[in-house]
Amino acid sequence: MADRAVDAGEVTRFAPSPTGLLHLGHAYSALTAAAQGAFHLRIEDIDRDRCRPEFEAAIHDDLHWLGLDWPRPVMRQSDRLPAYRAALDRLAPLTYPCRCRRGDIRAALSAPQEGALPAGPDGLVYPGTCRGRSHRDAGPDDVIRLDTARAFDALGLDRIGFRDRAILPDHDHSLTRDQVAQGIGDVILSRRGMGTSYHLAVVVDDAAQGITLVTRGKDLFDATYIHVLLQRLLDLPTPAYLHHRLIRDDAGRRLAKRDDARALRHYRDEGATPADICQMIGF
Ligand code: GLU
């Protein structure tokens, strides 16, 4: 069954990255958003190395084919770097430059412990090696991280949370300062060569577009704690959230962009109609 919210008068968005063809999971996500109210498309193209114009064109084409439409001009994150810069500058007292590469992080985490390394929504939980480094010492290849524990302290909060329209809708999903600091950690707000990161851009853009309901896959549920924290730090409103179920392949694996066999294109080429797609994803 589809995850549908009760209130259909929302401002919603679908925010794909043009790094591959849209697949059945994206169709589910876009249709879920569009069913809740005024639907916006946003192109999340900050990763210039992986984004391709042909994928962006295919996103427009596949969504139109599904029967969706949205206001123009479409927001593209690559046009929004000054807005991200302004947010980063504002957060500067709570951030630090980090020069650790993946191998350094792995090595620092492996030293004291055996077995599985702590992982959060961004992969390995950063062990804090560069925490406390000054922006004056930043190198050109450094990333910028949020000092998560200090962010809680600056807000005078010891817990952060949100409600979800699909997952236990009567429940406050919340985590303590220490749970966020230890389980999610000092997330990246500006990636090498990008001037922003997914977390920062999504928060700034949802506010700029006046989004009242964020619908996205359950895989991003834990990232929402960070997004709510960033909204508080930047004095931005917190929208409602609906994290929907993931569409899986026959083996139960989550679909990824590389699964071209599940691409909407592939089904279109085989003669499927939009109604067939809705039936396949149980919408
Ligand atoms: N660009 C992100 C993705 O494709 C969007 C996530 C979101 O909706 O916040 O997964």
GROMACS .gro file of C-alpha atoms and ligand atoms in nm:
model
  293
    1MET     CA    1   0.000   0.000   0.000
    2ALA     CA    2   0.121   0.354  -0.068
    3ASP     CA    3   0.225   0.578   0.221
    4ARG     CA    4  -0.018   0.867   0.199
    5ALA     CA    5  -0.056   1.156   0.437
    6VAL     CA    6  -0.397   1.278   0.543
    7ASP     CA    7  -0.337   1.640   0.450
    8ALA     CA    8  -0.317   1.691   0.073
    9GLY     CA    9  -0.264   2.069   0.087
   10GLU     CA   10   0.113   2.059   0.123
   11VAL     CA   11   0.402   2.202  -0.075
   12THR     CA   12   0.616   1.902  -0.164
   13ARG     CA   13   0.918   1.822  -0.375
   14PHE     CA   14   1.103   1.546  -0.548
   15ALA     CA   15   1.477   1.611  -0.548
   16PRO     CA   16   1.670   1.363  -0.763
   17SER     CA   17   2.037   1.381  -0.850
   18PRO     CA   18   2.101   1.345  -1.224
   19THR     CA   19   2.360   1.072  -1.179
   20GLY     CA   20   2.159   0.796  -1.345
   21LEU     CA   21   1.821   0.701  -1.486
   22LEU     CA   22   1.515   0.717  -1.262
   23HIS     CA   23   1.398   0.375  -1.150
   24LEU     CA   24   1.082   0.238  -0.992
   25GLY     CA   25   1.182   0.368  -0.647
   26HIS     CA   26   1.206   0.722  -0.782
   27ALA     CA   27   0.865   0.687  -0.944
   28TYR     CA   28   0.724   0.587  -0.606
   29SER     CA   29   0.893   0.881  -0.435
   30ALA     CA   30   0.780   1.138  -0.693
   31LEU     CA   31   0.421   1.008  -0.700
   32THR     CA   32   0.407   1.005  -0.318
   33ALA     CA   33   0.518   1.370  -0.311
   34ALA     CA   34   0.279   1.475  -0.587
   35ALA     CA   35  -0.017   1.307  -0.410
   36GLN     CA   36   0.026   1.538  -0.108
   37GLY     CA   37  -0.017   1.878  -0.269
   38ALA     CA   38   0.173   2.133  -0.483
   39PHE     CA   39   0.463   1.943  -0.633
   40HIS     CA   40   0.807   2.089  -0.706
   41LEU     CA   41   1.102   1.937  -0.884
   42ARG     CA   42   1.453   2.018  -0.765
   43ILE     CA   43   1.768   1.898  -0.936
   44GLU     CA   44   2.034   1.805  -0.680
   45ASP     CA   45   2.341   1.844  -0.897
   46ILE     CA   46   2.615   1.958  -0.659
   47ASP     CA   47   2.833   1.659  -0.744
   48ARG     CA   48   2.956   1.795  -1.077
   49ASP     CA   49   3.173   1.490  -1.144
   50ARG     CA   50   2.882   1.247  -1.137
   51CYS     CA   51   2.593   1.455  -1.277
   52ARG     CA   52   2.519   1.440  -1.651
   53PRO     CA   53   2.292   1.666  -1.863
   54GLU     CA   54   2.143   1.362  -2.035
   55PHE     CA   55   2.026   1.223  -1.700
   56GLU     CA   56   1.874   1.559  -1.610
   57ALA     CA   57   1.685   1.564  -1.942
   58ALA     CA   58   1.570   1.206  -1.878
   59ILE     CA   59   1.437   1.304  -1.532
   60HIS     CA   60   1.212   1.570  -1.687
   61ASP     CA   61   1.101   1.338  -1.961
   62ASP     CA   62   1.026   1.036  -1.738
   63LEU     CA   63   0.837   1.244  -1.482
   64HIS     CA   64   0.624   1.407  -1.753
   65TRP     CA   65   0.554   1.064  -1.893
   66LEU     CA   66   0.431   0.958  -1.548
   67GLY     CA   67   0.185   1.248  -1.567
   68LEU     CA   68   0.361   1.487  -1.328
   69ASP     CA   69   0.416   1.859  -1.376
   70TRP     CA   70   0.577   2.133  -1.169
   71PRO     CA   71   0.643   2.508  -1.167
   72ARG     CA   72   0.933   2.653  -1.374
   73PRO     CA   73   1.208   2.753  -1.344
   74VAL     CA   74   1.322   2.434  -1.177
   75MET     CA   75   1.560   2.490  -0.888
   76ARG     CA   76   1.905   2.348  -0.960
   77GLN     CA   77   2.150   2.326  -0.677
   78SER     CA   78   2.443   2.416  -0.900
   79ASP     CA   79   2.287   2.766  -0.928
   80ARG     CA   80   2.262   2.805  -0.553
   81LEU     CA   81   2.621   2.810  -0.432
   82PRO     CA   82   2.599   3.168  -0.290
   83ALA     CA   83   2.306   3.063  -0.068
   84TYR     CA   84   2.506   2.765   0.064
   85ARG     CA   85   2.812   2.987   0.117
   86ALA     CA   86   2.601   3.227   0.327
   87ALA     CA   87   2.469   2.940   0.541
   88LEU     CA   88   2.820   2.799   0.585
   89ASP     CA   89   2.953   3.139   0.691
   90ARG     CA   90   2.676   3.167   0.945
   91LEU     CA   91   2.760   2.824   1.086
   92ALA     CA   92   3.138   2.890   1.089
   93PRO     CA   93   3.166   2.920   1.470
   94LEU     CA   94   3.031   2.563   1.496
   95THR     CA   95   3.230   2.407   1.213
   96TYR     CA   96   3.590   2.311   1.148
   97PRO     CA   97   3.806   2.220   0.849
   98CYS     CA   98   3.894   1.852   0.824
   99ARG     CA   99   4.175   1.703   0.619
  100CYS     CA  100   4.113   1.337   0.698
  101ARG     CA  101   4.067   1.105   0.404
  102ARG     CA  102   3.863   0.787   0.419
  103GLY     CA  103   4.173   0.580   0.501
  104ASP     CA  104   4.266   0.808   0.795
  105ILE     CA  105   3.915   0.778   0.935
  106ARG     CA  106   3.914   0.402   0.901
  107ALA     CA  107   4.254   0.378   1.070
  108ALA     CA  108   4.153   0.608   1.357
  109LEU     CA  109   3.834   0.409   1.415
  110SER     CA  110   3.996   0.067   1.390
  111ALA     CA  111   4.265   0.136   1.648
  112PRO     CA  112   4.062   0.105   1.968
  113GLN     CA  113   3.800  -0.142   1.856
  114GLU     CA  114   3.750  -0.473   1.687
  115GLY     CA  115   3.469  -0.574   1.454
  116ALA     CA  116   3.216  -0.350   1.284
  117LEU     CA  117   3.302   0.020   1.270
  118PRO     CA  118   3.035   0.271   1.378
  119ALA     CA  119   2.832   0.386   1.078
  120GLY     CA  120   2.576   0.666   1.042
  121PRO     CA  121   2.384   0.812   0.748
  122ASP     CA  122   2.709   0.933   0.587
  123GLY     CA  123   2.899   0.611   0.636
  124LEU     CA  124   3.166   0.582   0.905
  125VAL     CA  125   3.105   0.806   1.205
  126TYR     CA  126   3.387   1.061   1.204
  127PRO     CA  127   3.614   1.010   1.507
  128GLY     CA  128   3.677   1.383   1.553
  129THR     CA  129   4.047   1.390   1.471
  130CYS     CA  130   4.036   1.745   1.328
  131ARG     CA  131   3.776   1.878   1.573
  132GLY     CA  132   3.896   2.209   1.716
  133ARG     CA  133   4.109   2.298   1.411
  134SER     CA  134   4.070   2.660   1.314
  135HIS     CA  135   3.935   2.786   0.984
  136ARG     CA  136   4.257   2.988   0.956
  137ASP     CA  137   4.445   2.660   0.907
  138ALA     CA  138   4.209   2.530   0.639
  139GLY     CA  139   4.375   2.379   0.333
  140PRO     CA  140   4.225   2.398  -0.017
  141ASP     CA  141   4.132   2.029  -0.010
  142ASP     CA  142   3.973   2.027   0.334
  143VAL     CA  143   3.608   1.950   0.395
  144ILE     CA  144   3.404   2.146   0.651
  145ARG     CA  145   3.240   1.949   0.932
  146LEU     CA  146   2.977   2.044   1.186
  147ASP     CA  147   3.087   2.007   1.548
  148THR     CA  148   2.763   1.832   1.632
  149ALA     CA  149   2.790   1.826   2.011
  150ARG     CA  150   2.877   2.196   2.016
  151ALA     CA  151   2.581   2.271   1.790
  152PHE     CA  152   2.348   2.115   2.050
  153ASP     CA  153   2.518   2.316   2.325
  154ALA     CA  154   2.489   2.639   2.126
  155LEU     CA  155   2.115   2.580   2.095
  156GLY     CA  156   2.081   2.475   2.458
  157LEU     CA  157   1.927   2.145   2.346
  158ASP     CA  158   1.984   1.800   2.484
  159ARG     CA  159   1.762   1.623   2.234
  160ILE     CA  160   1.628   1.672   1.885
  161GLY     CA  161   1.342   1.510   1.701
  162PHE     CA  162   1.062   1.519   1.453
  163ARG     CA  163   0.738   1.344   1.366
  164ASP     CA  164   0.697   1.124   1.065
  165ARG     CA  165   0.369   1.086   0.875
  166ALA     CA  166   0.439   0.727   0.773
  167ILE     CA  167   0.657   0.570   1.044
  168LEU     CA  168   0.483   0.555   1.385
  169PRO     CA  169   0.295   0.878   1.311
  170ASP     CA  170   0.185   0.929   1.671
  171HIS     CA  171   0.536   0.900   1.805
  172ASP     CA  172   0.806   1.165   1.859
  173HIS     CA  173   1.121   1.033   1.695
  174SER     CA  174   1.397   1.187   1.898
  175LEU     CA  175   1.763   1.136   1.983
  176THR     CA  176   1.974   1.284   2.260
  177ARG     CA  177   2.275   1.508   2.197
  178ASP     CA  178   2.508   1.217   2.275
  179GLN     CA  179   2.319   0.973   2.053
  180VAL     CA  180   2.349   1.214   1.761
  181ALA     CA  181   2.712   1.296   1.837
  182GLN     CA  182   2.808   0.929   1.868
  183GLY     CA  183   2.575   0.763   1.620
  184ILE     CA  184   2.572   1.022   1.341
  185GLY     CA  185   2.869   1.238   1.429
  186ASP     CA  186   3.028   1.547   1.278
  187VAL     CA  187   2.872   1.540   0.934
  188ILE     CA  188   3.022   1.718   0.635
  189LEU     CA  189   2.864   2.051   0.541
  190SER     CA  190   3.100   2.130   0.257
  191ARG     CA  191   3.259   1.860   0.047
  192ARG     CA  192   3.589   1.886  -0.132
  193GLY     CA  193   3.542   2.097  -0.444
  194MET     CA  194   3.164   2.130  -0.397
  195GLY     CA  195   3.116   2.425  -0.160
  196THR     CA  196   2.828   2.245   0.011
  197SER     CA  197   2.700   1.897   0.094
  198TYR     CA  198   2.372   1.714   0.064
  199HIS     CA  199   2.275   1.796   0.426
  200LEU     CA  200   2.337   2.169   0.400
  201ALA     CA  201   2.191   2.213   0.051
  202VAL     CA  202   1.873   2.018   0.122
  203VAL     CA  203   1.798   2.222   0.435
  204VAL     CA  204   1.866   2.558   0.269
  205ASP     CA  205   1.666   2.465  -0.040
  206ASP     CA  206   1.364   2.312   0.132
  207ALA     CA  207   1.328   2.643   0.319
  208ALA     CA  208   1.387   2.855   0.006
  209GLN     CA  209   1.116   2.662  -0.182
  210GLY     CA  210   0.871   2.687   0.107
  211ILE     CA  211   0.844   2.308   0.128
  212THR     CA  212   0.597   2.210   0.400
  213LEU     CA  213   0.626   1.831   0.362
  214VAL     CA  214   0.943   1.641   0.276
  215THR     CA  215   0.867   1.298   0.132
  216ARG     CA  216   1.162   1.070   0.070
  217GLY     CA  217   1.277   0.714   0.122
  218LYS     CA  218   1.321   0.558   0.463
  219ASP     CA  219   1.695   0.525   0.396
  220LEU     CA  220   1.724   0.898   0.475
  221PHE     CA  221   1.541   0.877   0.807
  222ASP     CA  222   1.852   0.920   1.025
  223ALA     CA  223   1.978   1.213   0.817
  224THR     CA  224   1.662   1.398   0.920
  225TYR     CA  225   1.798   1.443   1.275
  226ILE     CA  226   2.085   1.641   1.125
  227HIS     CA  227   1.851   1.836   0.900
  228VAL     CA  228   1.634   1.940   1.193
  229LEU     CA  229   1.946   2.044   1.384
  230LEU     CA  230   2.063   2.255   1.088
  231GLN     CA  231   1.717   2.414   1.058
  232ARG     CA  232   1.739   2.521   1.422
  233LEU     CA  233   2.090   2.660   1.378
  234LEU     CA  234   1.988   2.856   1.068
  235ASP     CA  235   1.649   2.970   1.204
  236LEU     CA  236   1.464   2.789   0.927
  237PRO     CA  237   1.123   2.625   0.965
  238THR     CA  238   1.107   2.248   1.011
  239PRO     CA  239   0.875   2.093   0.751
  240ALA     CA  240   0.669   1.781   0.815
  241TYR     CA  241   0.835   1.454   0.710
  242LEU     CA  242   0.713   1.139   0.546
  243HIS     CA  243   0.976   0.869   0.497
  244HIS     CA  244   0.825   0.612   0.267
  245ARG     CA  245   0.899   0.244   0.219
  246LEU     CA  246   1.169   0.146  -0.028
  247ILE     CA  247   1.095  -0.034  -0.350
  248ARG     CA  248   1.303  -0.350  -0.361
  249ASP     CA  249   1.408  -0.585  -0.636
  250ASP     CA  250   1.302  -0.950  -0.649
  251ALA     CA  251   1.592  -1.042  -0.420
  252GLY     CA  252   1.479  -0.785  -0.162
  253ARG     CA  253   1.761  -0.541  -0.234
  254ARG     CA  254   1.699  -0.167  -0.243
  255LEU     CA  255   1.702  -0.032  -0.599
  256ALA     CA  256   1.997   0.184  -0.696
  257LYS     CA  257   2.064   0.401  -0.998
  258ARG     CA  258   2.294   0.136  -1.139
  259ASP     CA  259   1.999  -0.107  -1.162
  260ASP     CA  260   1.924  -0.015  -1.520
  261ALA     CA  261   1.691  -0.312  -1.549
  262ARG     CA  262   1.451  -0.126  -1.314
  263ALA     CA  263   1.487   0.206  -1.494
  264LEU     CA  264   1.157   0.362  -1.600
  265ARG     CA  265   1.318   0.394  -1.947
  266HIS     CA  266   1.353   0.024  -1.972
  267TYR     CA  267   0.985  -0.039  -1.890
  268ARG     CA  268   0.878   0.239  -2.128
  269ASP     CA  269   1.082   0.083  -2.408
  270GLU     CA  270   0.909  -0.248  -2.342
  271GLY     CA  271   0.570  -0.082  -2.386
  272ALA     CA  272   0.463  -0.032  -2.021
  273THR     CA  273   0.215   0.247  -1.947
  274PRO     CA  274   0.226   0.482  -1.647
  275ALA     CA  275  -0.065   0.280  -1.504
  276ASP     CA  276   0.149  -0.037  -1.529
  277ILE     CA  277   0.425   0.140  -1.333
  278CYS     CA  278   0.179   0.243  -1.061
  279GLN     CA  279   0.062  -0.114  -1.037
  280MET     CA  280   0.418  -0.250  -1.015
  281ILE     CA  281   0.504  -0.024  -0.723
  282GLY     CA  282   0.172  -0.070  -0.548
  283PHE     CA  283   0.073   0.294  -0.580
  284GLU     N1  284   1.909   1.395  -0.397
  284GLU     C1  285   1.867   1.308  -0.292
  284GLU     C2  286   1.849   1.168  -0.349
  284GLU     O1  287   1.839   1.155  -0.471
  284GLU     C3  288   1.734   1.358  -0.238
  284GLU     C4  289   1.707   1.322  -0.100
  284GLU     C5  290   1.591   1.402  -0.041
  284GLU     O2  291   1.480   1.393  -0.094
  284GLU     O3  292   1.614   1.474   0.056
  284GLU     O4  293   1.852   1.072  -0.277
   0.00000   0.00000   0.00000
